[in-house]
mmCIF file with all atom_site columns, C-alpha atoms and ligand atoms in Angstrom:
data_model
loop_
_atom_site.group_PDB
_atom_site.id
_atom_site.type_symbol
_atom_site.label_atom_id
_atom_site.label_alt_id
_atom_site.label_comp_id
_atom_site.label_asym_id
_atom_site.label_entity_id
_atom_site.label_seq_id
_atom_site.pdbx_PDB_ins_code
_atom_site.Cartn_x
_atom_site.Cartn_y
_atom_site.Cartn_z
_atom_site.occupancy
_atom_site.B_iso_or_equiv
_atom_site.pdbx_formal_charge
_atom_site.auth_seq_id
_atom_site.auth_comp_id
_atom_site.auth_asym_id
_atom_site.auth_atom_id
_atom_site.pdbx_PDB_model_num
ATOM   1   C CA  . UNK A 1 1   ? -7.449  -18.592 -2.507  1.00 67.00 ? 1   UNK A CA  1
ATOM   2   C CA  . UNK A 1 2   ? -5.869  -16.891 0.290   1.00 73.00 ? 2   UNK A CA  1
ATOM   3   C CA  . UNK A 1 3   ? -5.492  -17.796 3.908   1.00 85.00 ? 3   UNK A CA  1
ATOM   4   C CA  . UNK A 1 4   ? -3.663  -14.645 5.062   1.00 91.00 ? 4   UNK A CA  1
ATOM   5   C CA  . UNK A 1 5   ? -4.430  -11.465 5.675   1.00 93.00 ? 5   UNK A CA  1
ATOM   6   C CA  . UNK A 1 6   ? -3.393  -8.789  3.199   1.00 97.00 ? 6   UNK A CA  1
ATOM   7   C CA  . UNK A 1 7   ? -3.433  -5.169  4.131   1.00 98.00 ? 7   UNK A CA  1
ATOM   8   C CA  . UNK A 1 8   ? -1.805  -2.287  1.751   1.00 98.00 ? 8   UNK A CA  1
ATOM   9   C CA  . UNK A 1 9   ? -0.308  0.660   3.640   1.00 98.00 ? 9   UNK A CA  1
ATOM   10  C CA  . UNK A 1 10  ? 0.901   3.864   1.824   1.00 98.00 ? 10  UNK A CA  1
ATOM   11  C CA  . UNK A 1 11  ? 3.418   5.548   3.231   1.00 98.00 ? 11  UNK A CA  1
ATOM   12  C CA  . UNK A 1 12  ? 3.738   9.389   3.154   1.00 98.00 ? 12  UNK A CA  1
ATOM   13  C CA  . UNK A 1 13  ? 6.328   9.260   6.263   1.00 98.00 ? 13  UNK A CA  1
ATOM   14  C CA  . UNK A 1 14  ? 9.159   8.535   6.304   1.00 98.00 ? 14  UNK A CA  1
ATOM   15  C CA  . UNK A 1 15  ? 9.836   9.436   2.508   1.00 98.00 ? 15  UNK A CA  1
ATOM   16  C CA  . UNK A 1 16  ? 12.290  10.783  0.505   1.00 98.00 ? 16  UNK A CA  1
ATOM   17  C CA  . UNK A 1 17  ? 11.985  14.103  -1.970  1.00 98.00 ? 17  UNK A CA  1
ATOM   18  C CA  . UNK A 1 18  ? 13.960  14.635  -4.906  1.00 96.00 ? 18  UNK A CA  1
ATOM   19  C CA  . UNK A 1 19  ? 17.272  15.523  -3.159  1.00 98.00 ? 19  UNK A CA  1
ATOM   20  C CA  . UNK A 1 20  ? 16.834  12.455  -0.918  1.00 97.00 ? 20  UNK A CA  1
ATOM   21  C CA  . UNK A 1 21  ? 15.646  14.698  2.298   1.00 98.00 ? 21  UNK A CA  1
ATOM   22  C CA  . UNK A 1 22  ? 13.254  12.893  4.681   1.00 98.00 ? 22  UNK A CA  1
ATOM   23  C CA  . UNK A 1 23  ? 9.546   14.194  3.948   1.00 98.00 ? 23  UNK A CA  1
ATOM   24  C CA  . UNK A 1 24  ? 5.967   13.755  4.694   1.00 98.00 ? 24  UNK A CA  1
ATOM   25  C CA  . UNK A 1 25  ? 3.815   13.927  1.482   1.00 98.00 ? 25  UNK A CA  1
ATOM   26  C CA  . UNK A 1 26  ? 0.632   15.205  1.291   1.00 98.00 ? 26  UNK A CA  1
ATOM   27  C CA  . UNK A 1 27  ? -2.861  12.663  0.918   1.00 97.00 ? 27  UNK A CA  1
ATOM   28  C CA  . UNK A 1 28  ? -3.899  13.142  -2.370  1.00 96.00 ? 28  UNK A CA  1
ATOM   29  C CA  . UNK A 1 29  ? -7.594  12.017  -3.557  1.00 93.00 ? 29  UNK A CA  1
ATOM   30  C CA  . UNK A 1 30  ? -6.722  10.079  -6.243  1.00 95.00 ? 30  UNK A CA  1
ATOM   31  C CA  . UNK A 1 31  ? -4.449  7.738   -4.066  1.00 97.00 ? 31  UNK A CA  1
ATOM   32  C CA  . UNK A 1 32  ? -6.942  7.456   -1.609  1.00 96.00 ? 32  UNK A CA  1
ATOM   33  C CA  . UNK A 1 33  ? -10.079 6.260   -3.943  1.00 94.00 ? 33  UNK A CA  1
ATOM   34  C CA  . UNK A 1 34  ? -8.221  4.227   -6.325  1.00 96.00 ? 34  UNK A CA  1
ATOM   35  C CA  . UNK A 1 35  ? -6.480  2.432   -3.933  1.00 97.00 ? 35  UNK A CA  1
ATOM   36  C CA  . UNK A 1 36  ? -9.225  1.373   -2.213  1.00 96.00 ? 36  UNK A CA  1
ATOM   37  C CA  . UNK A 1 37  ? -10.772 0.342   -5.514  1.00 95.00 ? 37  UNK A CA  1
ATOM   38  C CA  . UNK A 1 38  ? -7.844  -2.182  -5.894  1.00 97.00 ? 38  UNK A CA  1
ATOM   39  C CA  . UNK A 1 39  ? -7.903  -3.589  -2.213  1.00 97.00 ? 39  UNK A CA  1
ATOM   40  C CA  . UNK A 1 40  ? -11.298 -4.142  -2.623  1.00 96.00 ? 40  UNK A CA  1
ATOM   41  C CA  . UNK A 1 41  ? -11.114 -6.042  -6.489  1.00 96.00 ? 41  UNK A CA  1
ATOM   42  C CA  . UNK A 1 42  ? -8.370  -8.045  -4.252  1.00 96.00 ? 42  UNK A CA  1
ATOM   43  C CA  . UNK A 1 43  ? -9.958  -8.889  -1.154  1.00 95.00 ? 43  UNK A CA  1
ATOM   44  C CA  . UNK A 1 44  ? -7.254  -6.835  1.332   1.00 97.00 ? 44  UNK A CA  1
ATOM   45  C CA  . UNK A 1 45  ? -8.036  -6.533  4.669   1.00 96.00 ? 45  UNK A CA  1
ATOM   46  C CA  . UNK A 1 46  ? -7.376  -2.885  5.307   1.00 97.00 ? 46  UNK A CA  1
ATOM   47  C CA  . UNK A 1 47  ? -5.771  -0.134  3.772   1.00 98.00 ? 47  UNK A CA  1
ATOM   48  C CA  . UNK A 1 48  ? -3.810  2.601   5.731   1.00 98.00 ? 48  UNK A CA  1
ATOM   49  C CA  . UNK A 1 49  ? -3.270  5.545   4.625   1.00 98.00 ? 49  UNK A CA  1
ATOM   50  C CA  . UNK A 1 50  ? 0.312   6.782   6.588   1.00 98.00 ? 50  UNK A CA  1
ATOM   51  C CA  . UNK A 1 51  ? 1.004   10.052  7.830   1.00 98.00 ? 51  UNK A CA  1
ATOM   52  C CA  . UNK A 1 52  ? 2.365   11.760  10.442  1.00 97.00 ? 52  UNK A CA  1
ATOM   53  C CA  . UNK A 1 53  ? 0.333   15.468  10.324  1.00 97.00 ? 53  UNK A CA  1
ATOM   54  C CA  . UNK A 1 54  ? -3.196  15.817  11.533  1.00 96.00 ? 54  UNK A CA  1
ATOM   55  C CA  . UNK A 1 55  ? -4.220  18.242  9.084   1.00 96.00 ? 55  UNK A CA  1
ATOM   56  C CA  . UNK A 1 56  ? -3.933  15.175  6.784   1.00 96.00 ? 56  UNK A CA  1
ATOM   57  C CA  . UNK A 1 57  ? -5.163  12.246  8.358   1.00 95.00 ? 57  UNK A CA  1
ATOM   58  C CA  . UNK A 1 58  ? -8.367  14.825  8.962   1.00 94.00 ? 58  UNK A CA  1
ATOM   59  C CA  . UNK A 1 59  ? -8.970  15.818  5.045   1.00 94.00 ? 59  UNK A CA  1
ATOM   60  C CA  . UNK A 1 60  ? -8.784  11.800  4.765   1.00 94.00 ? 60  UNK A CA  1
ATOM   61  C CA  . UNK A 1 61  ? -11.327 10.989  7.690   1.00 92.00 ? 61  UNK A CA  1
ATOM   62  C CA  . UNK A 1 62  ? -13.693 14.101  6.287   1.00 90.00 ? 62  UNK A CA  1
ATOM   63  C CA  . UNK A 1 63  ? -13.190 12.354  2.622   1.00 89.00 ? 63  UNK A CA  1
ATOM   64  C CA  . UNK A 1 64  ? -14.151 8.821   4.281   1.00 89.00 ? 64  UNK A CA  1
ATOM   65  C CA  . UNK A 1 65  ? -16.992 10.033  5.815   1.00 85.00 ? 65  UNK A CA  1
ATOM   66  C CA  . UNK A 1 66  ? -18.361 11.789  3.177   1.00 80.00 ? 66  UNK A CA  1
ATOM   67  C CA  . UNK A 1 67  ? -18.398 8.698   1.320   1.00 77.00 ? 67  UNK A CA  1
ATOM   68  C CA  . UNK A 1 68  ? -19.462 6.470   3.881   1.00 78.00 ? 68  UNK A CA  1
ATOM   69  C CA  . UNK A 1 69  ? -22.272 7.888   5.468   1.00 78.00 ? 69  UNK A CA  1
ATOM   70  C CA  . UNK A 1 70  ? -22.833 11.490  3.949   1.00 68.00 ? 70  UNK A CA  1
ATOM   71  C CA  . UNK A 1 71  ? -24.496 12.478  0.704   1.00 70.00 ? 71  UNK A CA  1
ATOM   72  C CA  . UNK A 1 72  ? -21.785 10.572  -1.038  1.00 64.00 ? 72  UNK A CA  1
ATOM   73  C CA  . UNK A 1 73  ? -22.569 7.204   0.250   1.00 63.00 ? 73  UNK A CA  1
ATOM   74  C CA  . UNK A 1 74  ? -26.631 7.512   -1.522  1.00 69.00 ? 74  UNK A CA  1
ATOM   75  C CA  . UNK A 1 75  ? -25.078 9.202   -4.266  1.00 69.00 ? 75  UNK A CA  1
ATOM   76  C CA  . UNK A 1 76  ? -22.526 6.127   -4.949  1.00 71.00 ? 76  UNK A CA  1
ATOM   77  C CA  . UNK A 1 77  ? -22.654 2.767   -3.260  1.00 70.00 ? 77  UNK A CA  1
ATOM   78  C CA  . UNK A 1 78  ? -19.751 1.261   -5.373  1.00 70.00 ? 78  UNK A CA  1
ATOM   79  C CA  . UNK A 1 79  ? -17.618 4.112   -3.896  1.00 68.00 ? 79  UNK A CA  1
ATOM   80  C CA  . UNK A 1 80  ? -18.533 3.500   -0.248  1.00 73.00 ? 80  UNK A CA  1
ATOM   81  C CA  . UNK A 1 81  ? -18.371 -0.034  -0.517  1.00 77.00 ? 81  UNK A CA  1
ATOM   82  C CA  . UNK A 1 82  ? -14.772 0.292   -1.677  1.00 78.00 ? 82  UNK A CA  1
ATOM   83  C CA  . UNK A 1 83  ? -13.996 2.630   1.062   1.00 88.00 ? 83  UNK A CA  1
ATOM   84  C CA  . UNK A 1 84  ? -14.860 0.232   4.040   1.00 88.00 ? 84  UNK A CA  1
ATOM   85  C CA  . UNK A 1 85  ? -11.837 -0.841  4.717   1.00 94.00 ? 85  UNK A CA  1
ATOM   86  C CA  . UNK A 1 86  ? -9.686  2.255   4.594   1.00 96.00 ? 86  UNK A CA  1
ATOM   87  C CA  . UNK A 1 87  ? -7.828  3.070   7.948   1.00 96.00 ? 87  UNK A CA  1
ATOM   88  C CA  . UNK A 1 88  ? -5.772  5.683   9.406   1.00 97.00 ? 88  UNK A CA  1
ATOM   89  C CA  . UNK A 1 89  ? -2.525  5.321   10.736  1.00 98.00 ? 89  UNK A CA  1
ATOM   90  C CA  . UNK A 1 90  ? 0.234   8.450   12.017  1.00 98.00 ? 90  UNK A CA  1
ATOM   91  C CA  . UNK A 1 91  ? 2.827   6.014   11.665  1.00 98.00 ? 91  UNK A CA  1
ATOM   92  C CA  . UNK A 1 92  ? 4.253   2.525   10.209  1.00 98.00 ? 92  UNK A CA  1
ATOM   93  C CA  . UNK A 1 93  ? 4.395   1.063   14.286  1.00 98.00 ? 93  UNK A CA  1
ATOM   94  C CA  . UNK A 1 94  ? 1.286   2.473   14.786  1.00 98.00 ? 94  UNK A CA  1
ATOM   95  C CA  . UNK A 1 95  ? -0.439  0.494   11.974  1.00 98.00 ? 95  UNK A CA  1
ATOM   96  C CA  . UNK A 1 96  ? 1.692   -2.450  12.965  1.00 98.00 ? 96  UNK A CA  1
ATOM   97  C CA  . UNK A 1 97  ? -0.143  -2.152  16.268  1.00 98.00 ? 97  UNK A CA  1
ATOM   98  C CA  . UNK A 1 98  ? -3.605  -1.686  14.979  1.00 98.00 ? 98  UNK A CA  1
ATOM   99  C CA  . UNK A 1 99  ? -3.003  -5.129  12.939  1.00 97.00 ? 99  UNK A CA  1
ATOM   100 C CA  . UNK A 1 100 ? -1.601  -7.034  16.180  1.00 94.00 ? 100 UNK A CA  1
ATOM   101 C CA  . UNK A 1 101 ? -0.511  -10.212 15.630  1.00 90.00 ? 101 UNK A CA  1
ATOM   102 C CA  . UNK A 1 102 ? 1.814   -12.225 13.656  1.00 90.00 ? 102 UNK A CA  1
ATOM   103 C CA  . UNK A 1 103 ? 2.642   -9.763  11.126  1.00 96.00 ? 103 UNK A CA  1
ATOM   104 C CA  . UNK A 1 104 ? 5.022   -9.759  8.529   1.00 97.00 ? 104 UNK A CA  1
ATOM   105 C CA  . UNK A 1 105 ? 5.918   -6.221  6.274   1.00 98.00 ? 105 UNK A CA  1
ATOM   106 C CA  . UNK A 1 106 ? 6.810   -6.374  3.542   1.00 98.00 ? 106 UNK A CA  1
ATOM   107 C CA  . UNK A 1 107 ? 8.407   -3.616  1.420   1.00 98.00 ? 107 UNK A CA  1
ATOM   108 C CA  . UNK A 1 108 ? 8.355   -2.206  -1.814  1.00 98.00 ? 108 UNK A CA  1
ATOM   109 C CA  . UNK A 1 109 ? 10.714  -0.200  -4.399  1.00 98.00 ? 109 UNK A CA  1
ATOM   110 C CA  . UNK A 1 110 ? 11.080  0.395   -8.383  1.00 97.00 ? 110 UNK A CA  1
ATOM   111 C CA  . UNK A 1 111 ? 14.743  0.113   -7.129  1.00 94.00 ? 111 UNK A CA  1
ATOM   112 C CA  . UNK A 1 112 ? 16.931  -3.008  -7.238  1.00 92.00 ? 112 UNK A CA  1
ATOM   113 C CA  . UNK A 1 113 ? 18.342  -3.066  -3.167  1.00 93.00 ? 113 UNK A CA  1
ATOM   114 C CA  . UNK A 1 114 ? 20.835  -4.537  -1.322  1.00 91.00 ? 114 UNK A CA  1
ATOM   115 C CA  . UNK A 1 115 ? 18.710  -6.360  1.680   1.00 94.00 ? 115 UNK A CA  1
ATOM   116 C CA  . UNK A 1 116 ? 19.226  -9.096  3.670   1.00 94.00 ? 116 UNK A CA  1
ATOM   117 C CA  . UNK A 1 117 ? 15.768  -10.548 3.741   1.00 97.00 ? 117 UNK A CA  1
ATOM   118 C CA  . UNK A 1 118 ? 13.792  -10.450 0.110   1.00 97.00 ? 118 UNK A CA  1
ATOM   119 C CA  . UNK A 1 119 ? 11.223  -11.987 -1.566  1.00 98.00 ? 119 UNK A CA  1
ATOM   120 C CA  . UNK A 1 120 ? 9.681   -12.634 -5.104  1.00 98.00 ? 120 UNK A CA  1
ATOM   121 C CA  . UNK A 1 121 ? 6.423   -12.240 -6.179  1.00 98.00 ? 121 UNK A CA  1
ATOM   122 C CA  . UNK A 1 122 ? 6.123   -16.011 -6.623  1.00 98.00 ? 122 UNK A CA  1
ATOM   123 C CA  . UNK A 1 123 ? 6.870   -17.305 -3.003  1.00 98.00 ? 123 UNK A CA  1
ATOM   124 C CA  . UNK A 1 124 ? 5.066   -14.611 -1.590  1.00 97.00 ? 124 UNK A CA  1
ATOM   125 C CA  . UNK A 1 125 ? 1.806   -15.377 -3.375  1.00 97.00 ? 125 UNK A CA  1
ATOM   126 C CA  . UNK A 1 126 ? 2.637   -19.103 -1.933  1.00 96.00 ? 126 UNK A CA  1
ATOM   127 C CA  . UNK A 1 127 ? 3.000   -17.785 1.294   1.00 95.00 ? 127 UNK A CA  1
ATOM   128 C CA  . UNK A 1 128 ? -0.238  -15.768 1.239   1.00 95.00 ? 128 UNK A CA  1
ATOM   129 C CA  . UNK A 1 129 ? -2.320  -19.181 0.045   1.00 95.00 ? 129 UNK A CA  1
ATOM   130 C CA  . UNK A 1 130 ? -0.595  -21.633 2.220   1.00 93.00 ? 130 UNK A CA  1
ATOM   131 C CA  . UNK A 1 131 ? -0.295  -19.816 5.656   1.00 89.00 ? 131 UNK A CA  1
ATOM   132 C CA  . UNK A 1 132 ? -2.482  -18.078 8.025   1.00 89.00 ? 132 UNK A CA  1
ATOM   133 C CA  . UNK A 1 133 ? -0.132  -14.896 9.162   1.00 93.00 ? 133 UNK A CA  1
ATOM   134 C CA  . UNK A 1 134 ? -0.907  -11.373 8.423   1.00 96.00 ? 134 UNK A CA  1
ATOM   135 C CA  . UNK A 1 135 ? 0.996   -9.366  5.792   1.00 98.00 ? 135 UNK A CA  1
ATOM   136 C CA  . UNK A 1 136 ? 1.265   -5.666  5.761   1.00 98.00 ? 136 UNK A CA  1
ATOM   137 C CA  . UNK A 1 137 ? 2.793   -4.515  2.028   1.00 98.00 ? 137 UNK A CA  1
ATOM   138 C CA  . UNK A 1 138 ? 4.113   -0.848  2.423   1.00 99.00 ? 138 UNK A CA  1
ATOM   139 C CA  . UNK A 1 139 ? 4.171   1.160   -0.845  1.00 99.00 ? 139 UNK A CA  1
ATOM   140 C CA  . UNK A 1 140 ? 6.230   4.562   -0.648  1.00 98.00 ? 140 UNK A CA  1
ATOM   141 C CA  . UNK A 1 141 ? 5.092   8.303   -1.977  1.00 98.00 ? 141 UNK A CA  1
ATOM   142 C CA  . UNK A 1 142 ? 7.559   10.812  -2.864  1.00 98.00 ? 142 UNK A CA  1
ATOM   143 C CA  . UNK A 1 143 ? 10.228  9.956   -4.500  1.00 97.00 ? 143 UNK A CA  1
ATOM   144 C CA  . UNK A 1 144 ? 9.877   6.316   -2.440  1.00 98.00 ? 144 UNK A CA  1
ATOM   145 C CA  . UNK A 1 145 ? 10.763  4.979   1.450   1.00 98.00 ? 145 UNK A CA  1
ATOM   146 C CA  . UNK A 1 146 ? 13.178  6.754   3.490   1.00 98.00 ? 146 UNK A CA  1
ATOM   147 C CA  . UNK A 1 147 ? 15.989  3.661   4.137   1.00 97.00 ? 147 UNK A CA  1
ATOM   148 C CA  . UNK A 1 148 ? 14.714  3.540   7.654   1.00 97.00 ? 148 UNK A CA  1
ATOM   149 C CA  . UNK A 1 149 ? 12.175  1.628   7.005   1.00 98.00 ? 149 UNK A CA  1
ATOM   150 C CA  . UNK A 1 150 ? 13.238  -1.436  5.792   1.00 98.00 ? 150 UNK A CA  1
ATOM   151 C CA  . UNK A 1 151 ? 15.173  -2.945  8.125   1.00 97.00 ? 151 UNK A CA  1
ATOM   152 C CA  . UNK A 1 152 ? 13.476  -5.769  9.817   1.00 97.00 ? 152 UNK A CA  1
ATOM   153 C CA  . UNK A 1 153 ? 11.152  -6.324  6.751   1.00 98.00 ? 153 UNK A CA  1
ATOM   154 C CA  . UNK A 1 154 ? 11.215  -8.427  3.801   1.00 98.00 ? 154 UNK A CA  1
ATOM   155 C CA  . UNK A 1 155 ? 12.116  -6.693  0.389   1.00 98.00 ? 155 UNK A CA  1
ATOM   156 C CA  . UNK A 1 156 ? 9.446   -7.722  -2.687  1.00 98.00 ? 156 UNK A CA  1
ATOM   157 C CA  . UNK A 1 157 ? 11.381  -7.901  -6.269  1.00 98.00 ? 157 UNK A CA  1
ATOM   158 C CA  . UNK A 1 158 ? 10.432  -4.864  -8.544  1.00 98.00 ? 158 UNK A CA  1
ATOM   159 C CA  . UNK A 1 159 ? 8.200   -4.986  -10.856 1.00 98.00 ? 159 UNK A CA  1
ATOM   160 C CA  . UNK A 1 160 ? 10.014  -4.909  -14.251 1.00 95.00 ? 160 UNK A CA  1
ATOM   161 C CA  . UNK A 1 161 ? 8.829   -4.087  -17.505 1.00 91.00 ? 161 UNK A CA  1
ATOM   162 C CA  . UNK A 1 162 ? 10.626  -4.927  -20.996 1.00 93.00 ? 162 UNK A CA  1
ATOM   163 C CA  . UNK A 1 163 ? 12.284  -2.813  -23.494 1.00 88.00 ? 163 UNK A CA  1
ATOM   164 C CA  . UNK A 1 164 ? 16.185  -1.781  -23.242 1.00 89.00 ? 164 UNK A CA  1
ATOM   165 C CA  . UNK A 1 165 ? 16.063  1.208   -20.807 1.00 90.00 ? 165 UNK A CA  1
ATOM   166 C CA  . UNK A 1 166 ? 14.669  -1.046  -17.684 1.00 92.00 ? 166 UNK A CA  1
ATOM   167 C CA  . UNK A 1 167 ? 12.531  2.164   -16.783 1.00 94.00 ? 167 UNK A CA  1
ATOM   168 C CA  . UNK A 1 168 ? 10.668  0.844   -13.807 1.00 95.00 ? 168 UNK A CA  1
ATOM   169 C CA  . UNK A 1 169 ? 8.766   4.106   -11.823 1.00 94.00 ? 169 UNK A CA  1
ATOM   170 C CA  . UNK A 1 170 ? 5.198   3.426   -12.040 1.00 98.00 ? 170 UNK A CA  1
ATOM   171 C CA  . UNK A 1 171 ? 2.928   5.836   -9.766  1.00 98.00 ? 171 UNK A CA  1
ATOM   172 C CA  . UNK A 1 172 ? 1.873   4.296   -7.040  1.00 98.00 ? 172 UNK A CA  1
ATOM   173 C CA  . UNK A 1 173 ? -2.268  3.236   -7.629  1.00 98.00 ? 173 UNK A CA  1
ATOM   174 C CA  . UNK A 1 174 ? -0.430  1.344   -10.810 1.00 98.00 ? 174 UNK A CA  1
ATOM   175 C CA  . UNK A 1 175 ? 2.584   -0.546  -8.289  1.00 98.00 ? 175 UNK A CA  1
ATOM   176 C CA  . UNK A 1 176 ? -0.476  -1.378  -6.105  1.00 98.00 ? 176 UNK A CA  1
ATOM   177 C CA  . UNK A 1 177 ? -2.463  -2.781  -8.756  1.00 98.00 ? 177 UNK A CA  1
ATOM   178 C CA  . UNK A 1 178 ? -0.086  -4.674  -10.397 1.00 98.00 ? 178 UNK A CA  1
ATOM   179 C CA  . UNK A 1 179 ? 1.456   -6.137  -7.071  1.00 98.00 ? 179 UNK A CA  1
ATOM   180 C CA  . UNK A 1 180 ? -1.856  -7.410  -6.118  1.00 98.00 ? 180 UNK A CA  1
ATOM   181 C CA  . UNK A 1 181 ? -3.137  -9.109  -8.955  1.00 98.00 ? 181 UNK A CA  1
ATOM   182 C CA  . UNK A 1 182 ? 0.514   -11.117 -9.273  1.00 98.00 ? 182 UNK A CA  1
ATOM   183 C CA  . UNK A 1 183 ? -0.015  -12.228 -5.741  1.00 97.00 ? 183 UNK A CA  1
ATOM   184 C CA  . UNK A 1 184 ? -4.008  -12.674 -5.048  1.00 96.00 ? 184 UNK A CA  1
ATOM   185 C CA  . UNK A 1 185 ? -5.256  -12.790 -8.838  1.00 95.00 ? 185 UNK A CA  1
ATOM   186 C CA  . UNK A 1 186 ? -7.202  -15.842 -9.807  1.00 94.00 ? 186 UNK A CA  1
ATOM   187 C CA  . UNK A 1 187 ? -4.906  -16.192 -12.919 1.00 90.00 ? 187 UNK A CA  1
HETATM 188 C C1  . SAM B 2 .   ? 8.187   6.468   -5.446  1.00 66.59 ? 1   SAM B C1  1
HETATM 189 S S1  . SAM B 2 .   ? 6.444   6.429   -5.295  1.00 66.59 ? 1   SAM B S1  1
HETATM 190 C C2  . SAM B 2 .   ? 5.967   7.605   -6.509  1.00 66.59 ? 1   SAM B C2  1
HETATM 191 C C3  . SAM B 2 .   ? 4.839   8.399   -5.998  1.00 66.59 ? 1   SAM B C3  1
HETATM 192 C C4  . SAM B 2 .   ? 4.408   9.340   -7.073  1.00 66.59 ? 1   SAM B C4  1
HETATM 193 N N1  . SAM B 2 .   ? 4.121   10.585  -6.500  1.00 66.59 ? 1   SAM B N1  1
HETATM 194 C C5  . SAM B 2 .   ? 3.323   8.746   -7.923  1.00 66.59 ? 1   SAM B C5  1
HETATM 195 O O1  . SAM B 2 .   ? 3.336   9.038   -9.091  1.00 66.59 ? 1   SAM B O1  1
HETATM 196 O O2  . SAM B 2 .   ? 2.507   7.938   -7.495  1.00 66.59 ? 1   SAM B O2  1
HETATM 197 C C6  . SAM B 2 .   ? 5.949   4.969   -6.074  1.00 66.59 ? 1   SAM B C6  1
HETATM 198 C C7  . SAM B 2 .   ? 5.895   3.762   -5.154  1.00 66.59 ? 1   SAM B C7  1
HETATM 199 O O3  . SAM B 2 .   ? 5.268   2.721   -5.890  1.00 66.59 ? 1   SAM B O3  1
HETATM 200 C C8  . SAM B 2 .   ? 6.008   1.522   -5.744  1.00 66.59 ? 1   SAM B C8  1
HETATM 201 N N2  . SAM B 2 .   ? 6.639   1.230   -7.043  1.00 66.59 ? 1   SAM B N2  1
HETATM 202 C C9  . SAM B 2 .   ? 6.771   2.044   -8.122  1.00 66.59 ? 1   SAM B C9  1
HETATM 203 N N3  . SAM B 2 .   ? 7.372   1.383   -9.136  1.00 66.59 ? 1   SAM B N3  1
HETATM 204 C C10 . SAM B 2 .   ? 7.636   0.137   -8.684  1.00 66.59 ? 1   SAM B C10 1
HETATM 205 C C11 . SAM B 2 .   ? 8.266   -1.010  -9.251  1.00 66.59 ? 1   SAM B C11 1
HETATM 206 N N4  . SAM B 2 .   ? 8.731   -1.013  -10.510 1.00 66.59 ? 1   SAM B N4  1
HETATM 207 N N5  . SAM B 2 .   ? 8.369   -2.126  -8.477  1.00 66.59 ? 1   SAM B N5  1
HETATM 208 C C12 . SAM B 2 .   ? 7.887   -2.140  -7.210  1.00 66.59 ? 1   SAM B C12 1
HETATM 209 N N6  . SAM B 2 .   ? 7.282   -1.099  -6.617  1.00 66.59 ? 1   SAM B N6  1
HETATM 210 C C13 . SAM B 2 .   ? 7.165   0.030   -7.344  1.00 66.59 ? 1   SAM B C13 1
HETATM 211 C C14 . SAM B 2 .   ? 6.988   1.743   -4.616  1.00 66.59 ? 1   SAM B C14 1
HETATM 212 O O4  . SAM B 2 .   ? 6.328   1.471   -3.408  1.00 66.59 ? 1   SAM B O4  1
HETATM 213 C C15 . SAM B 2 .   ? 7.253   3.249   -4.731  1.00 66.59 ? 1   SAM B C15 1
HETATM 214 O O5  . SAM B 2 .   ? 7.697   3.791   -3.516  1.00 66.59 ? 1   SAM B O5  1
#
């Protein structure tokens, strides 16, 4: 049972491409809906969807509303339901500010990292039960988080799978999924 609050941003600035140049990604549907469907199975707060260009964060709040209170939301309550508690954010500060607070953010990446603060998915899930701060976990797009955004937050372990190659880059909706049910599942 958690006393914290949990909410999920994903990042599509600042992000790297293939080549390692800073990016903003575009929103894609998929990330947006099955998200949500996760945050919701798991009780987060909010979700933020991250990104710097208008255009963007517009196709998201026409999706959301379409959902929410248009045709969608007779058509499918299950969908709107899961959609409640998806937010809009232009930046990482900017959703640090719409949280307020005591807030802690924590980071993500398939990567092992040098970083002074880190974390594993065991204390954290202790952390979550036993104390009543807020948590924001960041997940990257792209090819993952530009560096500049993890200084001054705490680094989660990667998840790690088994066989000989350590192959570790999940897509993003599976990261999130995974992630949440080590640290709020009822397991
Ligand atoms: C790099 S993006 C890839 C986005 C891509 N376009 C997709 O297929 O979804 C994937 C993000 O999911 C998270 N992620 C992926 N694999 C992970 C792992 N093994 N451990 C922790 N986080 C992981 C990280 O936040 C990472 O930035």
């Amino acid at each position: 049972m958690k006393k914290a609050k949990l909410s999920v941003g994903l990042v599509h600035y600042p992000v790297v491409d293939k080549s390692g140049k800073i990016v903003c990604t575009n929103v894609t549907n998929l990330d947006v809906h099955d998200i949500a469907r996760a945050c919701r199975v798991y009780d987060v707060d909010r979700y933020y969807i991250i990104n710097q260009m208008k255009e963007q964060l517009m196709f998201v709040s026409r999706l959301l509303d379409f959902w929410r209170t248009g045709v969608g939301a007779n058509y499918n309550h299950m969908r709107r339901t899961a959609l409640t508690m998806v937010r809009t954010a232009s930046t990482i500060e900017e959703t640090v500010a719409d949280i307020g607070g005591d807030l802690e953010i924590i980071t993500t990446s398939a990567r092992n990292m040098e970083h002074d603060r880190q974390t594993t998915f065991k204390e954290l899930r202790e952390s979550l039960r036993d104390n009543e701060k807020s948590y924001l976990l960041l997940f990257g797009t792209g090819f993952g988080m530009a560096d500049q955004v993890f200084p001054g937050t705490t680094l989660l372990e990667p998840i790690k799978g088994v066989g000989t190659q350590d192959y570790r880059h999940l897509s993003v909706r599976s990261a999130v999924s995974i992630c949440l049910d080590r640290l709020l599942g009822p397991w």
